[in-house]
Structures are given as C-alpha cells and as structure tokens.
Short mmCIF file of C-alpha atoms in Angstrom, two decimals:
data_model
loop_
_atom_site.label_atom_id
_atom_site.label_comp_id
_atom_site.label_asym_id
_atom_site.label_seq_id
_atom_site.Cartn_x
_atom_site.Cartn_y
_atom_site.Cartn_z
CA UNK A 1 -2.50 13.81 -20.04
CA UNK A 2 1.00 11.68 -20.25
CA UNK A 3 2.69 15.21 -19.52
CA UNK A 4 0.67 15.34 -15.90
CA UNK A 5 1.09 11.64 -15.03
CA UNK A 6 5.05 11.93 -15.43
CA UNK A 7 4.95 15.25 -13.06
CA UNK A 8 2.78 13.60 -10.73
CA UNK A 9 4.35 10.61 -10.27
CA UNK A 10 7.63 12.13 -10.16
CA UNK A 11 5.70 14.71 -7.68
CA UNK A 12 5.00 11.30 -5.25
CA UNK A 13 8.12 10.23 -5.82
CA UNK A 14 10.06 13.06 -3.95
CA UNK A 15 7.14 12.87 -1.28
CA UNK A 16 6.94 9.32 -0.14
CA UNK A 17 11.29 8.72 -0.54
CA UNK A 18 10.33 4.94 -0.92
CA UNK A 19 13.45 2.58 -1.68
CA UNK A 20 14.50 3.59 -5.02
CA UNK A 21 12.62 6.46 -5.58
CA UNK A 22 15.89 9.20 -6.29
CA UNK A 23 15.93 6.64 -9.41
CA UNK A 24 12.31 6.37 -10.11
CA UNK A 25 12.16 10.17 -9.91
CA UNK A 26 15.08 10.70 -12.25
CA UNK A 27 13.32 8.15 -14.69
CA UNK A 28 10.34 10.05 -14.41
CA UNK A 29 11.69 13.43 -15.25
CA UNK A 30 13.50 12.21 -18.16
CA UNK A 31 10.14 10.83 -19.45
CA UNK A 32 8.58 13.62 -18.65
CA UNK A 33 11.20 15.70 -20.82
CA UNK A 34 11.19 13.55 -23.67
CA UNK A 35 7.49 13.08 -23.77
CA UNK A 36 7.48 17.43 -23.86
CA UNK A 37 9.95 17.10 -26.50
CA UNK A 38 8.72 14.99 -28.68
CA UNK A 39 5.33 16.94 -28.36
CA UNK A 40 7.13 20.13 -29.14
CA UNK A 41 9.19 18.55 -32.44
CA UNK A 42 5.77 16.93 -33.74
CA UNK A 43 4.42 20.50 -33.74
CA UNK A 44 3.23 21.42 -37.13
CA UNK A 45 2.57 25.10 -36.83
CA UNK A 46 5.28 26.70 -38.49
CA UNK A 47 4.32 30.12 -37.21
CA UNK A 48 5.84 31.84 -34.44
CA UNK A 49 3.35 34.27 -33.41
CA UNK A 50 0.49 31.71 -33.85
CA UNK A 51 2.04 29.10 -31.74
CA UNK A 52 2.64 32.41 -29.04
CA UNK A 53 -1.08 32.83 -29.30
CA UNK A 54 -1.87 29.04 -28.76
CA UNK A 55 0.21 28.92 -25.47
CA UNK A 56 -1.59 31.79 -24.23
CA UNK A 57 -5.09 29.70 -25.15
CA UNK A 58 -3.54 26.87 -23.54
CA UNK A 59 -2.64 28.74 -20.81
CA UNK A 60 -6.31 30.29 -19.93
CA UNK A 61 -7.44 26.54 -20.43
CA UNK A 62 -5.38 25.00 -17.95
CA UNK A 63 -5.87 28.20 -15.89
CA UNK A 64 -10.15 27.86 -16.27
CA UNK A 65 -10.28 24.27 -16.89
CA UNK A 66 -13.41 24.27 -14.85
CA UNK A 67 -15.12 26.77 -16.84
CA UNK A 68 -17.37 26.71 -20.25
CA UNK A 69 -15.15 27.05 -23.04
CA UNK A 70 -16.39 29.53 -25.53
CA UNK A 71 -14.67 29.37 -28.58
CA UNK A 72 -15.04 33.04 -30.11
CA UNK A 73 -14.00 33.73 -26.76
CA UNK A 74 -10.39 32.10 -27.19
CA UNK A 75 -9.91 33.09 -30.87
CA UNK A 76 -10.48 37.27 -29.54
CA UNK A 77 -8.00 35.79 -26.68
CA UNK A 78 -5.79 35.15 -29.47
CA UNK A 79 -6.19 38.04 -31.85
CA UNK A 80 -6.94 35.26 -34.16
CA UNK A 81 -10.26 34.56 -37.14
CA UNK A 82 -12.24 31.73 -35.14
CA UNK A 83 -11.19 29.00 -37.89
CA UNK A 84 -7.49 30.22 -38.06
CA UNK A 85 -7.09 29.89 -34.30
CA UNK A 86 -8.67 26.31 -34.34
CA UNK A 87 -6.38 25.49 -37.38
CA UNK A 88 -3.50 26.89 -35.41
CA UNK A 89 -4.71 25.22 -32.22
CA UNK A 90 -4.90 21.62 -33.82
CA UNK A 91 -1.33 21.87 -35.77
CA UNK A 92 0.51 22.91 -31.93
CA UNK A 93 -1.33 20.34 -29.98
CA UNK A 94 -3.25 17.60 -32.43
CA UNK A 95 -6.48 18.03 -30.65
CA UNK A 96 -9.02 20.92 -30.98
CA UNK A 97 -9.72 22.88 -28.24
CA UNK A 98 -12.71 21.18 -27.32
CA UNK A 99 -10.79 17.78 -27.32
CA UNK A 100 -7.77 18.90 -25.52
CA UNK A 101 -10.13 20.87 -22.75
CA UNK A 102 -11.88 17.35 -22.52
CA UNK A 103 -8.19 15.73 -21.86
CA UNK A 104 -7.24 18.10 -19.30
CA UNK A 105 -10.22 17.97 -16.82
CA UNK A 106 -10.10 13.85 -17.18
CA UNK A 107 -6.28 14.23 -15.93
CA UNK A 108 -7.10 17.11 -13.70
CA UNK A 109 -9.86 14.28 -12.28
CA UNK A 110 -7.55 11.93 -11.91
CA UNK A 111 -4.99 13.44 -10.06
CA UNK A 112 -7.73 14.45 -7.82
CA UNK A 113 -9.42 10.86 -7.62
CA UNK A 114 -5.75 9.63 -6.24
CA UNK A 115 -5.40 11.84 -4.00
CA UNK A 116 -8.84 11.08 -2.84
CA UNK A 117 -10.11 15.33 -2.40
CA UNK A 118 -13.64 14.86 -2.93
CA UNK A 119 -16.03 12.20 -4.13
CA UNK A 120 -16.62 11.13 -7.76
CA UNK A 121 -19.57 13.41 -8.06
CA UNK A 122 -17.74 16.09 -6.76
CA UNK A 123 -14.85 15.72 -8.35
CA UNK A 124 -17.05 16.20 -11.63
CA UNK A 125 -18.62 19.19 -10.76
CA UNK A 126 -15.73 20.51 -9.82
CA UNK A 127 -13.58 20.18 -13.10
CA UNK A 128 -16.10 21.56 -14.87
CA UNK A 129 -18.33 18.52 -15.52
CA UNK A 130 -22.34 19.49 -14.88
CA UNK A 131 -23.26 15.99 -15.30
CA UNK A 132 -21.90 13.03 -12.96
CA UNK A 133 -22.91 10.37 -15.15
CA UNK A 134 -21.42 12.06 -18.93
CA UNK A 135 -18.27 12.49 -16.76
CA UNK A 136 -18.23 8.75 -15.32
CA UNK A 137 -18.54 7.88 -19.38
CA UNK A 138 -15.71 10.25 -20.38
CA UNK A 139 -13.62 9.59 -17.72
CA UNK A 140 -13.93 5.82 -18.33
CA UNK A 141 -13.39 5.96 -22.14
CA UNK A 142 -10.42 7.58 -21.49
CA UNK A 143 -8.54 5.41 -18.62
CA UNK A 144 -10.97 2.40 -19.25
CA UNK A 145 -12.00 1.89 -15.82
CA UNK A 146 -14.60 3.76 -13.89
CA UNK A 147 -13.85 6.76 -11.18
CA UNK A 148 -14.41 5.05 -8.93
CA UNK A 149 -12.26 1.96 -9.65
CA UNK A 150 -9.40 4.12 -10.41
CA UNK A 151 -9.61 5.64 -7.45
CA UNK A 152 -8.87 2.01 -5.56
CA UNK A 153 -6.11 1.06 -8.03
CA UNK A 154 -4.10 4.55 -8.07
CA UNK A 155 -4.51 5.69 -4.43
CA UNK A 156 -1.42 8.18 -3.16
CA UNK A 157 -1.39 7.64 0.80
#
C-alpha cells in the first residue's frame, strides 16, 4: 500500500541519517499524512458506527494478514448482514475485503523482500500465500517486476 511505503521509507530514513534525510523524512511524513487524508475525505460511508465496524475489520486484517479470510467471519466481527458489511467495507476503503487483504500481504511482502528476512518462497508462505508461484504472479501484477527483482532494486542495508 502507498500508506506503508511512506512509513517505511520515512522508517529508513530516521535509521540510515544519510545527507538530507531530516528533509527526506519530513517530506515523507507529510506524504504520508496527506495520502491518509485524502483516503479518509474520499470515504463514502456516511455512517459512523459502520465505518467503527470497518476499522475493527481492518484492524483483524492487518492483525491476521497471514491467515484465510472468511468472510461471514468478519461480517459476525462486525455485527454486520454479510452484504451490508461488504457494502460498508468497499464505500471506507474502495476495495472489498478480499482485494484490500490481497493489497496488504503484497506490501507486507515487500517490506519484507527489502529487508531481505527470508527468501521469496518463504516470504509467500509466510504472508499467507500457499502457493509460491500465484504469489510471484500477484506480487508482480502489482509492482510489475518479479520478487525477486524487487528485492535487488529496493534493498535496505
């Protein structure tokens, strides 16, 4: 997600202290802020207590991101009808669950694959991807290079 790469750049920043990076990390967070603004303003879901009940579903995703998502299971989580918790879901965020579960282990990847944890297959397996190869497509439709490719361009020593 845009949200994760902001905090973990910014993140790096105040790690490495490079020249310029007090600047960099103060561009960063401002990007980061208007990025979480502009996500929050584009928010169609008028309702209070359903957008409470979507942060709490987005919540126990980025909490069991790894995990099978089971959607009856997140609508109970909720107190929510299965279709008016996916309506909900979609006005707050634009994705569906599904979609925005699929975004968050891809970034989760990512961050991992740069700071070079595990290998690709591992790194799969252990954001909740059973299959190395589906991942290896996912991951490259969404940052249109492979893992492993990534890995070598976006490398945090």
């Amino acid at each position: 997600s845009i949200a994760v790469n902001y905090a973990e750049t910014l993140a790096y920043e105040l790690k490495v202290k490079g020249p310029g990076f007090a600047f960099i990390a103060y561009a960063c967070f401002m990007q980061l802020v208007g990025y979480l603004s502009r996500a929050y303003s584009r928010s169609r879901c008028s309702d209070p207590r359903a957008q409470f009940s979507v942060r709490n579903a987005i919540g126990h995703l980025e909490t069991h991101f790894d995990q099978p998502v089971n959607l009856n299971e997140l609508s109970r989580l909720t107190h929510m009808s299965k279709r008016s918790f996916i309506r909900a879901f979609q006005a707050a965020t634009g994705a569906t669950p599904i979609a925005y579960l699929g975004t968050l282990r891809l970034a989760r990847a990512a961050a991992m694959l740069r700071r070079h944890e595990e290998n690709v297959t591992a790194v799969a397996y252990k954001v909740g991807y059973n299959d190395s190869n589906y991942f290896a497509r996912r991951f490259h439709a969404m940052f249109e290079v492979p893992p492993s490719e990534y890995r070598k361009r976006h490398e945090l020593v």
